[in-house]
Amino acid sequence: MQFIKIAAGNVRQQLNNSKEGQDSLDIENEITRALVEVSEGRDPLTNCDITKEALSKAAEAVHSLRPDTFDIRFNPDCFSTTVKHAPGEDLEKQKRLVIEAAEFLVVSQLPEFISNCVDASVTPIDGESLCDLMHARGINVRYLGDIVRSVLETGPSSYMVSLTVTELIARCAKHVLRQYMNTLPQEQLGCAISHLLNAVFGNLAFDHSSGSNGDRNTKRSSRKSKKASASGEWVSVNTKEFWIALCQESKNYYAFDLKADCIDSVVEQYGVQKVSLLRRLCNTLGIQLLSRDYQLDTNSTRMRQPFTEEDIQNLIPVTKHRQPCANDAKKLFARGQQAMQVGHLREAYECIAESVSFFNIVAVF
């Protein structure tokens, strides 16, 4: 921590320049105790003038909100013109802290995270683990577009290209599709969701009822078409309109120009796997599909739409929550991965085996 380094350096400098007979060992113990209290989030209790002066200089150097100790708190509303702030707040200092944090994030954290992903120091395996790694480093998912651009500059063959683009498309598709799904009546969920998925992965060039299929009888298809036509906006959604809206959402939300007009162009440009995108999209929207082999290749989607009403089994609410995890097991597993990358197979095996045992522990109360 920069605060501790500056405070310790000031004390050391004053002890070297001081000609007083005060015991330097006692002062060093005093500053050590004070810094431990600061690191634990407590107010340092000290009567030593040298320690107080060192803490004050360190607080000034790191732009602490308090002049006598370490106090860094970020106010997300300091730049807002609609929020009424308390009279005693130092808005200029709060703005400076937010600016420095943003600069550190863009200049240091993002390039370091991208470098670690490209050289496999950290290995996200899907969009969820990618977001977890970003959040662990204080990186908001809004920076996903910057990560995609940086990964593309390193080389289109990197596995991170398809992974990051898949996550970006899934999140943009969630934003686009959610506006249609939020107002759906219960009896039209299957028709509407299958129609919207066909717009993503199929080839809907015109207003299309997702419930229709060639091998069904005419009366049944007619009834489902009438049920679907009773709805409003989602019936008119086709592939071209959906991808235009998705590219616009990508540009507005993530500042990334996707330049895609269908799923096949995304596969060709970025190497995205359709099944992976389907899985991630269903996870983010809470869609439960029938377990079967979906024909998502280009030739199959030209002949028939890949999804029907019977494929939509359930719609599950997705809420933000804190996922409980075994931190010790995760750390051991990460250590095992790092040991494997440098060729220490025995150490890697021991760490991963121990992490697996931690994951499988069942606490008995």
mmCIF file of C-alpha atoms in Angstrom:
data_model
loop_
_atom_site.group_PDB
_atom_site.id
_atom_site.type_symbol
_atom_site.label_atom_id
_atom_site.label_comp_id
_atom_site.label_asym_id
_atom_site.label_seq_id
_atom_site.Cartn_x
_atom_site.Cartn_y
_atom_site.Cartn_z
ATOM 1 C CA MET A 1 0.000 0.000 0.000
ATOM 2 C CA GLN A 2 1.348 3.371 -1.032
ATOM 3 C CA PHE A 3 0.171 5.029 2.190
ATOM 4 C CA ILE A 4 2.243 2.665 4.345
ATOM 5 C CA LYS A 5 5.330 3.070 2.165
ATOM 6 C CA ILE A 6 5.148 6.867 2.310
ATOM 7 C CA ALA A 7 4.557 6.951 6.073
ATOM 8 C CA ALA A 8 7.409 4.540 6.775
ATOM 9 C CA GLY A 9 9.715 6.476 4.461
ATOM 10 C CA ASN A 10 8.940 9.764 6.216
ATOM 11 C CA VAL A 11 9.650 8.257 9.633
ATOM 12 C CA ARG A 12 12.915 6.773 8.433
ATOM 13 C CA GLN A 13 13.969 10.101 6.925
ATOM 14 C CA GLN A 14 13.146 12.024 10.093
ATOM 15 C CA LEU A 15 15.020 9.535 12.256
ATOM 16 C CA ASN A 16 18.085 9.877 10.056
ATOM 17 C CA ASN A 17 17.953 13.680 10.196
ATOM 18 C CA SER A 18 16.953 13.973 13.831
ATOM 19 C CA LYS A 19 19.609 14.824 16.413
ATOM 20 C CA GLU A 20 17.375 14.341 19.414
ATOM 21 C CA GLY A 21 18.078 11.649 21.946
ATOM 22 C CA GLN A 22 14.760 9.911 21.537
ATOM 23 C CA ASP A 23 15.056 6.192 21.085
ATOM 24 C CA SER A 24 14.619 5.392 17.403
ATOM 25 C CA LEU A 25 13.571 1.816 18.149
ATOM 26 C CA ASP A 26 10.569 3.009 20.156
ATOM 27 C CA ILE A 27 9.533 5.319 17.320
ATOM 28 C CA GLU A 28 9.785 2.507 14.789
ATOM 29 C CA ASN A 29 7.631 0.294 16.997
ATOM 30 C CA GLU A 30 5.149 3.143 17.384
ATOM 31 C CA ILE A 31 4.819 3.743 13.636
ATOM 32 C CA THR A 32 4.555 0.000 13.032
ATOM 33 C CA ARG A 33 1.698 -0.284 15.514
ATOM 34 C CA ALA A 34 -0.026 2.755 14.003
ATOM 35 C CA LEU A 35 0.265 1.380 10.466
ATOM 36 C CA VAL A 36 -1.138 -1.968 11.576
ATOM 37 C CA GLU A 37 -4.139 -0.159 13.043
ATOM 38 C CA VAL A 38 -4.588 1.766 9.793
ATOM 39 C CA SER A 39 -4.428 -1.425 7.722
ATOM 40 C CA GLU A 40 -7.115 -2.965 9.943
ATOM 41 C CA GLY A 41 -9.405 0.022 9.416
ATOM 42 C CA ARG A 42 -8.979 1.531 12.882
ATOM 43 C CA ASP A 43 -7.923 5.027 13.881
ATOM 44 C CA PRO A 44 -4.243 5.100 14.885
ATOM 45 C CA LEU A 45 -3.754 6.008 18.550
ATOM 46 C CA THR A 46 -0.366 7.644 18.950
ATOM 47 C CA ASN A 47 1.166 10.521 20.897
ATOM 48 C CA CYS A 48 4.415 10.603 18.950
ATOM 49 C CA ASP A 49 4.794 13.789 16.916
ATOM 50 C CA ILE A 50 6.995 12.095 14.332
ATOM 51 C CA THR A 51 4.377 9.395 13.758
ATOM 52 C CA LYS A 52 1.573 11.946 13.491
ATOM 53 C CA GLU A 53 3.545 14.009 10.992
ATOM 54 C CA ALA A 54 4.370 10.924 8.914
ATOM 55 C CA LEU A 55 0.717 9.862 8.812
ATOM 56 C CA SER A 56 -0.347 13.380 7.814
ATOM 57 C CA LYS A 57 2.165 13.546 4.961
ATOM 58 C CA ALA A 58 1.146 10.099 3.744
ATOM 59 C CA ALA A 59 -2.545 11.061 3.884
ATOM 60 C CA GLU A 60 -1.829 14.182 1.852
ATOM 61 C CA ALA A 61 0.186 12.221 -0.702
ATOM 62 C CA VAL A 62 -2.593 9.693 -1.387
ATOM 63 C CA HIS A 63 -5.325 12.396 -1.261
ATOM 64 C CA SER A 64 -7.013 10.905 1.783
ATOM 65 C CA LEU A 65 -10.347 12.376 2.815
ATOM 66 C CA ARG A 66 -9.005 12.775 6.352
ATOM 67 C CA PRO A 67 -5.827 14.786 6.980
ATOM 68 C CA ASP A 68 -4.481 12.592 9.791
ATOM 69 C CA THR A 69 -4.968 9.014 8.572
ATOM 70 C CA PHE A 70 -5.847 6.830 5.613
ATOM 71 C CA ASP A 71 -9.462 7.314 4.502
ATOM 72 C CA ILE A 72 -10.241 6.517 0.872
ATOM 73 C CA ARG A 73 -13.924 6.313 -0.047
ATOM 74 C CA PHE A 74 -15.282 6.746 -3.552
ATOM 75 C CA ASN A 75 -18.408 8.815 -4.045
ATOM 76 C CA PRO A 76 -20.093 7.729 -7.302
ATOM 77 C CA ASP A 77 -22.378 10.782 -7.196
ATOM 78 C CA CYS A 78 -19.675 13.424 -6.888
ATOM 79 C CA PHE A 79 -20.022 14.390 -10.566
ATOM 80 C CA SER A 80 -23.819 14.283 -10.526
ATOM 81 C CA THR A 81 -25.606 17.604 -10.863
ATOM 82 C CA THR A 82 -28.941 16.267 -9.599
ATOM 83 C CA VAL A 83 -27.720 14.938 -6.228
ATOM 84 C CA LYS A 84 -27.708 17.332 -3.276
ATOM 85 C CA HIS A 85 -24.470 16.926 -1.337
ATOM 86 C CA ALA A 86 -23.878 17.672 2.319
ATOM 87 C CA PRO A 87 -22.350 21.092 3.060
ATOM 88 C CA GLY A 88 -19.248 19.639 4.711
ATOM 89 C CA GLU A 89 -18.245 17.365 1.832
ATOM 90 C CA ASP A 90 -15.055 18.121 -0.044
ATOM 91 C CA LEU A 91 -16.277 17.461 -3.581
ATOM 92 C CA GLU A 92 -13.034 18.449 -5.243
ATOM 93 C CA LYS A 93 -11.089 15.850 -3.289
ATOM 94 C CA GLN A 94 -13.760 13.227 -3.957
ATOM 95 C CA LYS A 95 -13.679 13.988 -7.679
ATOM 96 C CA ARG A 96 -9.903 13.686 -7.679
ATOM 97 C CA LEU A 97 -10.126 10.238 -6.065
ATOM 98 C CA VAL A 98 -12.647 9.036 -8.645
ATOM 99 C CA ILE A 99 -10.515 10.361 -11.512
ATOM 100 C CA GLU A 100 -7.398 8.671 -10.147
ATOM 101 C CA ALA A 101 -9.268 5.390 -9.686
ATOM 102 C CA ALA A 102 -10.586 5.533 -13.253
ATOM 103 C CA GLU A 103 -7.133 6.351 -14.593
ATOM 104 C CA PHE A 104 -5.599 3.440 -12.686
ATOM 105 C CA LEU A 105 -8.299 1.130 -14.018
ATOM 106 C CA VAL A 106 -7.788 2.116 -17.652
ATOM 107 C CA VAL A 107 -4.011 2.507 -17.614
ATOM 108 C CA SER A 108 -2.995 -0.387 -15.354
ATOM 109 C CA GLN A 109 -5.743 -2.866 -14.541
ATOM 110 C CA LEU A 110 -7.231 -3.388 -18.003
ATOM 111 C CA PRO A 111 -3.927 -3.923 -19.881
ATOM 112 C CA GLU A 112 -2.646 -6.204 -17.130
ATOM 113 C CA PHE A 113 -5.836 -8.279 -17.143
ATOM 114 C CA ILE A 114 -5.800 -8.615 -20.932
ATOM 115 C CA SER A 115 -2.133 -9.590 -20.890
ATOM 116 C CA ASN A 116 -2.793 -12.228 -18.229
ATOM 117 C CA CYS A 117 -5.650 -13.678 -20.270
ATOM 118 C CA VAL A 118 -3.693 -13.761 -23.521
ATOM 119 C CA ASP A 119 -0.622 -15.449 -22.028
ATOM 120 C CA ALA A 120 -2.871 -17.851 -20.025
ATOM 121 C CA SER A 121 -1.855 -16.605 -16.585
ATOM 122 C CA VAL A 122 -5.589 -16.588 -15.902
ATOM 123 C CA THR A 123 -7.850 -18.875 -17.891
ATOM 124 C CA PRO A 124 -11.544 -17.972 -18.079
ATOM 125 C CA ILE A 125 -13.482 -20.859 -19.575
ATOM 126 C CA ASP A 126 -16.801 -19.133 -20.243
ATOM 127 C CA GLY A 127 -18.531 -15.792 -19.975
ATOM 128 C CA GLU A 128 -19.451 -16.243 -16.333
ATOM 129 C CA SER A 129 -15.884 -16.955 -15.233
ATOM 130 C CA LEU A 130 -14.686 -14.042 -17.389
ATOM 131 C CA CYS A 131 -17.029 -11.655 -15.571
ATOM 132 C CA ASP A 132 -15.968 -13.067 -12.196
ATOM 133 C CA LEU A 133 -12.308 -12.434 -13.021
ATOM 134 C CA MET A 134 -13.112 -8.904 -14.163
ATOM 135 C CA HIS A 135 -15.059 -8.135 -10.998
ATOM 136 C CA ALA A 136 -12.286 -9.579 -8.827
ATOM 137 C CA ARG A 137 -9.971 -6.947 -10.326
ATOM 138 C CA GLY A 138 -12.463 -4.115 -10.009
ATOM 139 C CA ILE A 139 -13.235 -4.020 -13.746
ATOM 140 C CA ASN A 140 -16.839 -3.327 -14.692
ATOM 141 C CA VAL A 141 -18.431 -5.396 -17.457
ATOM 142 C CA ARG A 142 -18.989 -2.139 -19.332
ATOM 143 C CA TYR A 143 -15.308 -2.366 -20.305
ATOM 144 C CA LEU A 144 -16.012 -5.571 -22.236
ATOM 145 C CA GLY A 145 -15.835 -3.696 -25.540
ATOM 146 C CA ASP A 146 -12.360 -2.390 -24.685
ATOM 147 C CA ILE A 147 -11.262 -5.918 -23.823
ATOM 148 C CA VAL A 148 -12.570 -7.251 -27.151
ATOM 149 C CA ARG A 149 -10.698 -4.557 -29.086
ATOM 150 C CA SER A 150 -7.456 -5.219 -27.231
ATOM 151 C CA VAL A 151 -7.759 -8.980 -27.674
ATOM 152 C CA LEU A 152 -8.385 -8.558 -31.408
ATOM 153 C CA GLU A 153 -5.183 -6.528 -31.665
ATOM 154 C CA THR A 154 -3.183 -9.395 -30.160
ATOM 155 C CA GLY A 155 -4.363 -11.757 -32.895
ATOM 156 C CA PRO A 156 -7.654 -13.173 -34.168
ATOM 157 C CA SER A 157 -6.559 -16.729 -33.370
ATOM 158 C CA SER A 158 -6.637 -16.184 -29.605
ATOM 159 C CA TYR A 159 -9.291 -18.170 -27.760
ATOM 160 C CA MET A 160 -10.147 -14.971 -25.906
ATOM 161 C CA VAL A 161 -11.614 -13.494 -29.097
ATOM 162 C CA SER A 162 -14.474 -15.965 -29.364
ATOM 163 C CA LEU A 163 -15.002 -16.001 -25.594
ATOM 164 C CA THR A 164 -15.250 -12.223 -25.183
ATOM 165 C CA VAL A 165 -17.324 -11.695 -28.333
ATOM 166 C CA THR A 166 -19.710 -14.456 -27.238
ATOM 167 C CA GLU A 167 -20.204 -12.751 -23.886
ATOM 168 C CA LEU A 168 -20.682 -9.356 -25.529
ATOM 169 C CA ILE A 169 -23.277 -10.675 -27.990
ATOM 170 C CA ALA A 170 -25.117 -12.593 -25.265
ATOM 171 C CA ARG A 171 -25.391 -9.488 -23.090
ATOM 172 C CA CYS A 172 -26.473 -7.265 -25.967
ATOM 173 C CA ALA A 173 -29.026 -9.864 -27.068
ATOM 174 C CA LYS A 174 -30.327 -9.986 -23.501
ATOM 175 C CA HIS A 175 -30.883 -6.225 -23.552
ATOM 176 C CA VAL A 176 -32.650 -6.377 -26.921
ATOM 177 C CA LEU A 177 -34.833 -9.416 -26.224
ATOM 178 C CA ARG A 178 -35.788 -8.444 -22.695
ATOM 179 C CA GLN A 179 -37.903 -5.541 -23.917
ATOM 180 C CA TYR A 180 -40.102 -8.034 -25.784
ATOM 181 C CA MET A 181 -40.132 -10.734 -23.103
ATOM 182 C CA ASN A 182 -41.079 -8.509 -20.169
ATOM 183 C CA THR A 183 -44.574 -7.817 -21.503
ATOM 184 C CA LEU A 184 -45.428 -11.283 -22.819
ATOM 185 C CA PRO A 185 -48.645 -12.928 -21.589
ATOM 186 C CA GLN A 186 -48.316 -16.402 -20.143
ATOM 187 C CA GLU A 187 -50.010 -18.203 -23.034
ATOM 188 C CA GLN A 188 -47.638 -16.724 -25.628
ATOM 189 C CA LEU A 189 -44.297 -17.401 -23.943
ATOM 190 C CA GLY A 190 -43.445 -20.488 -25.985
ATOM 191 C CA CYS A 191 -44.369 -18.956 -29.327
ATOM 192 C CA ALA A 192 -42.645 -15.667 -28.632
ATOM 193 C CA ILE A 193 -39.402 -17.027 -27.180
ATOM 194 C CA SER A 194 -38.964 -19.576 -29.960
ATOM 195 C CA HIS A 195 -39.624 -16.830 -32.511
ATOM 196 C CA LEU A 196 -37.028 -14.548 -30.908
ATOM 197 C CA LEU A 197 -34.449 -17.341 -30.745
ATOM 198 C CA ASN A 198 -35.092 -18.047 -34.414
ATOM 199 C CA ALA A 199 -34.397 -14.387 -35.109
ATOM 200 C CA VAL A 200 -31.018 -14.786 -33.404
ATOM 201 C CA PHE A 201 -29.912 -18.157 -34.764
ATOM 202 C CA GLY A 202 -32.182 -18.685 -37.757
ATOM 203 C CA ASN A 203 -33.071 -16.789 -40.893
ATOM 204 C CA LEU A 204 -36.314 -14.908 -40.363
ATOM 205 C CA ALA A 205 -36.566 -12.706 -43.424
ATOM 206 C CA PHE A 206 -40.232 -11.850 -42.873
ATOM 207 C CA ASP A 207 -42.920 -11.882 -40.186
ATOM 208 C CA HIS A 208 -42.834 -15.448 -39.040
ATOM 209 C CA SER A 209 -44.799 -17.462 -36.534
ATOM 210 C CA SER A 210 -42.405 -19.556 -34.503
ATOM 211 C CA GLY A 211 -45.001 -22.157 -33.775
ATOM 212 C CA SER A 212 -45.367 -23.307 -37.390
ATOM 213 C CA ASN A 213 -43.512 -26.324 -38.716
ATOM 214 C CA GLY A 214 -43.796 -28.319 -41.888
ATOM 215 C CA ASP A 215 -44.449 -31.698 -40.311
ATOM 216 C CA ARG A 216 -47.440 -30.557 -38.240
ATOM 217 C CA ASN A 217 -51.018 -30.699 -39.331
ATOM 218 C CA THR A 218 -52.589 -27.575 -40.811
ATOM 219 C CA LYS A 219 -55.219 -27.000 -38.141
ATOM 220 C CA ARG A 220 -52.723 -27.096 -35.284
ATOM 221 C CA SER A 221 -50.356 -24.721 -37.077
ATOM 222 C CA SER A 222 -53.226 -22.391 -37.856
ATOM 223 C CA ARG A 223 -54.304 -22.239 -34.213
ATOM 224 C CA LYS A 224 -50.776 -21.419 -33.074
ATOM 225 C CA SER A 225 -50.375 -18.803 -35.782
ATOM 226 C CA LYS A 226 -53.539 -17.093 -34.606
ATOM 227 C CA LYS A 227 -52.328 -17.214 -31.012
ATOM 228 C CA ALA A 228 -49.013 -15.682 -32.001
ATOM 229 C CA SER A 229 -50.606 -13.004 -34.151
ATOM 230 C CA ALA A 230 -52.602 -11.819 -31.145
ATOM 231 C CA SER A 231 -49.381 -10.390 -29.718
ATOM 232 C CA GLY A 232 -47.785 -7.137 -30.691
ATOM 233 C CA GLU A 233 -44.163 -6.251 -31.325
ATOM 234 C CA TRP A 234 -42.369 -9.595 -31.145
ATOM 235 C CA VAL A 235 -44.202 -11.058 -34.163
ATOM 236 C CA SER A 236 -42.629 -8.518 -36.507
ATOM 237 C CA VAL A 237 -39.070 -9.156 -35.300
ATOM 238 C CA ASN A 238 -36.908 -10.682 -38.015
ATOM 239 C CA THR A 239 -33.235 -11.540 -38.265
ATOM 240 C CA LYS A 240 -32.167 -8.346 -39.999
ATOM 241 C CA GLU A 241 -33.932 -6.038 -37.546
ATOM 242 C CA PHE A 242 -32.647 -7.976 -34.555
ATOM 243 C CA TRP A 243 -28.994 -7.802 -35.597
ATOM 244 C CA ILE A 244 -29.300 -4.111 -36.413
ATOM 245 C CA ALA A 245 -30.646 -3.517 -32.902
ATOM 246 C CA LEU A 246 -27.940 -5.737 -31.391
ATOM 247 C CA CYS A 247 -25.122 -3.901 -33.186
ATOM 248 C CA GLN A 248 -26.575 -0.585 -32.069
ATOM 249 C CA GLU A 249 -26.754 -1.829 -28.481
ATOM 250 C CA SER A 250 -23.151 -3.015 -28.676
ATOM 251 C CA LYS A 251 -22.046 0.398 -29.891
ATOM 252 C CA ASN A 252 -24.047 2.356 -27.317
ATOM 253 C CA TYR A 253 -23.473 0.152 -24.271
ATOM 254 C CA TYR A 254 -20.000 -1.295 -24.809
ATOM 255 C CA ALA A 255 -18.561 1.188 -27.359
ATOM 256 C CA PHE A 256 -17.750 -1.670 -29.732
ATOM 257 C CA ASP A 257 -18.734 -1.707 -33.408
ATOM 258 C CA LEU A 258 -19.779 -5.306 -34.031
ATOM 259 C CA LYS A 259 -20.468 -5.043 -37.792
ATOM 260 C CA ALA A 260 -22.604 -8.163 -38.141
ATOM 261 C CA ASP A 261 -25.886 -8.763 -39.942
ATOM 262 C CA CYS A 262 -26.494 -12.391 -38.949
ATOM 263 C CA ILE A 263 -25.100 -15.154 -36.772
ATOM 264 C CA ASP A 264 -23.073 -16.608 -39.643
ATOM 265 C CA SER A 265 -21.120 -13.385 -40.121
ATOM 266 C CA VAL A 266 -20.224 -13.408 -36.408
ATOM 267 C CA VAL A 267 -19.035 -17.004 -36.676
ATOM 268 C CA GLU A 268 -16.942 -16.148 -39.721
ATOM 269 C CA GLN A 269 -15.354 -13.007 -38.245
ATOM 270 C CA TYR A 270 -14.761 -13.998 -34.629
ATOM 271 C CA GLY A 271 -14.984 -17.788 -34.518
ATOM 272 C CA VAL A 272 -17.971 -17.786 -32.167
ATOM 273 C CA GLN A 273 -19.570 -21.175 -31.550
ATOM 274 C CA LYS A 274 -23.333 -21.110 -31.948
ATOM 275 C CA VAL A 275 -23.932 -23.687 -29.233
ATOM 276 C CA SER A 276 -21.840 -21.710 -26.742
ATOM 277 C CA LEU A 277 -23.729 -18.531 -27.579
ATOM 278 C CA LEU A 278 -27.066 -20.328 -27.231
ATOM 279 C CA ARG A 279 -26.082 -21.724 -23.846
ATOM 280 C CA ARG A 280 -24.897 -18.352 -22.542
ATOM 281 C CA LEU A 281 -27.973 -16.554 -23.868
ATOM 282 C CA CYS A 282 -30.309 -19.058 -22.219
ATOM 283 C CA ASN A 283 -28.421 -18.697 -18.939
ATOM 284 C CA THR A 284 -28.674 -14.912 -18.951
ATOM 285 C CA LEU A 285 -32.374 -14.879 -19.882
ATOM 286 C CA GLY A 286 -33.417 -17.887 -17.790
ATOM 287 C CA ILE A 287 -34.689 -19.939 -20.737
ATOM 288 C CA GLN A 288 -34.899 -23.703 -20.271
ATOM 289 C CA LEU A 289 -34.830 -25.610 -23.564
ATOM 290 C CA LEU A 290 -35.717 -29.169 -24.440
ATOM 291 C CA SER A 291 -32.632 -31.365 -24.390
ATOM 292 C CA ARG A 292 -32.095 -32.330 -28.018
ATOM 293 C CA ASP A 293 -29.662 -31.816 -30.871
ATOM 294 C CA TYR A 294 -30.449 -28.399 -32.338
ATOM 295 C CA GLN A 295 -29.484 -27.975 -35.971
ATOM 296 C CA LEU A 296 -27.870 -24.533 -36.014
ATOM 297 C CA ASP A 297 -25.746 -24.870 -39.151
ATOM 298 C CA THR A 298 -26.454 -22.635 -42.127
ATOM 299 C CA ASN A 299 -27.913 -25.307 -44.411
ATOM 300 C CA SER A 300 -30.397 -26.478 -41.776
ATOM 301 C CA THR A 301 -31.589 -22.978 -40.846
ATOM 302 C CA ARG A 302 -32.291 -22.191 -44.497
ATOM 303 C CA MET A 303 -34.697 -25.115 -44.757
ATOM 304 C CA ARG A 304 -36.451 -24.752 -41.390
ATOM 305 C CA GLN A 305 -36.241 -22.717 -38.222
ATOM 306 C CA PRO A 306 -34.187 -24.358 -35.459
ATOM 307 C CA PHE A 307 -36.626 -23.690 -32.585
ATOM 308 C CA THR A 308 -40.298 -24.482 -32.127
ATOM 309 C CA GLU A 309 -42.773 -23.779 -29.365
ATOM 310 C CA GLU A 310 -42.327 -27.273 -27.895
ATOM 311 C CA ASP A 311 -38.611 -26.590 -27.368
ATOM 312 C CA ILE A 312 -39.342 -23.925 -24.733
ATOM 313 C CA GLN A 313 -39.745 -25.857 -21.494
ATOM 314 C CA ASN A 314 -39.640 -23.126 -18.878
ATOM 315 C CA LEU A 315 -38.743 -19.505 -18.175
ATOM 316 C CA ILE A 316 -36.852 -19.074 -14.908
ATOM 317 C CA PRO A 317 -36.413 -15.712 -13.149
ATOM 318 C CA VAL A 318 -32.787 -14.579 -13.106
ATOM 319 C CA THR A 319 -31.828 -12.407 -10.141
ATOM 320 C CA LYS A 320 -28.532 -10.912 -9.081
ATOM 321 C CA HIS A 321 -27.171 -12.570 -5.978
ATOM 322 C CA ARG A 322 -23.928 -13.355 -4.243
ATOM 323 C CA GLN A 323 -22.763 -16.826 -5.153
ATOM 324 C CA PRO A 324 -21.201 -18.617 -2.166
ATOM 325 C CA CYS A 325 -17.807 -20.058 -2.986
ATOM 326 C CA ALA A 326 -14.923 -21.854 -1.314
ATOM 327 C CA ASN A 327 -12.137 -19.272 -1.468
ATOM 328 C CA ASP A 328 -9.426 -21.612 -0.178
ATOM 329 C CA ALA A 329 -10.311 -24.239 -2.761
ATOM 330 C CA LYS A 330 -10.298 -21.656 -5.547
ATOM 331 C CA LYS A 331 -6.893 -20.350 -4.511
ATOM 332 C CA LEU A 332 -5.447 -23.862 -4.424
ATOM 333 C CA PHE A 333 -6.908 -24.634 -7.833
ATOM 334 C CA ALA A 334 -5.434 -21.425 -9.285
ATOM 335 C CA ARG A 335 -2.063 -22.262 -7.746
ATOM 336 C CA GLY A 336 -2.242 -25.708 -9.313
ATOM 337 C CA GLN A 337 -2.980 -24.185 -12.718
ATOM 338 C CA GLN A 338 0.010 -21.869 -12.427
ATOM 339 C CA ALA A 339 2.266 -24.744 -11.386
ATOM 340 C CA MET A 340 1.084 -26.779 -14.366
ATOM 341 C CA GLN A 341 1.868 -23.932 -16.756
ATOM 342 C CA VAL A 342 5.494 -23.786 -15.614
ATOM 343 C CA GLY A 343 5.888 -27.571 -15.754
ATOM 344 C CA HIS A 344 5.720 -28.438 -12.034
ATOM 345 C CA LEU A 345 3.311 -31.298 -12.528
ATOM 346 C CA ARG A 346 3.720 -32.878 -9.101
ATOM 347 C CA GLU A 347 2.973 -29.637 -7.280
ATOM 348 C CA ALA A 348 0.074 -28.958 -9.643
ATOM 349 C CA TYR A 349 -1.405 -32.387 -8.953
ATOM 350 C CA GLU A 350 -1.170 -31.936 -5.185
ATOM 351 C CA CYS A 351 -2.770 -28.474 -5.246
ATOM 352 C CA ILE A 352 -5.607 -29.493 -7.553
ATOM 353 C CA ALA A 353 -6.266 -32.700 -5.620
ATOM 354 C CA GLU A 354 -6.429 -30.766 -2.358
ATOM 355 C CA SER A 355 -8.734 -28.170 -3.915
ATOM 356 C CA VAL A 356 -11.053 -30.934 -5.142
ATOM 357 C CA SER A 357 -11.200 -32.377 -1.636
ATOM 358 C CA PHE A 358 -12.112 -28.921 -0.296
ATOM 359 C CA PHE A 359 -14.849 -28.566 -2.899
ATOM 360 C CA ASN A 360 -16.298 -31.938 -1.909
ATOM 361 C CA ILE A 361 -16.258 -31.374 1.848
ATOM 362 C CA VAL A 362 -19.718 -31.607 3.367
ATOM 363 C CA ALA A 363 -20.019 -29.785 6.664
ATOM 364 C CA VAL A 364 -21.992 -31.660 9.303
ATOM 365 C CA PHE A 365 -23.695 -29.510 11.902
#
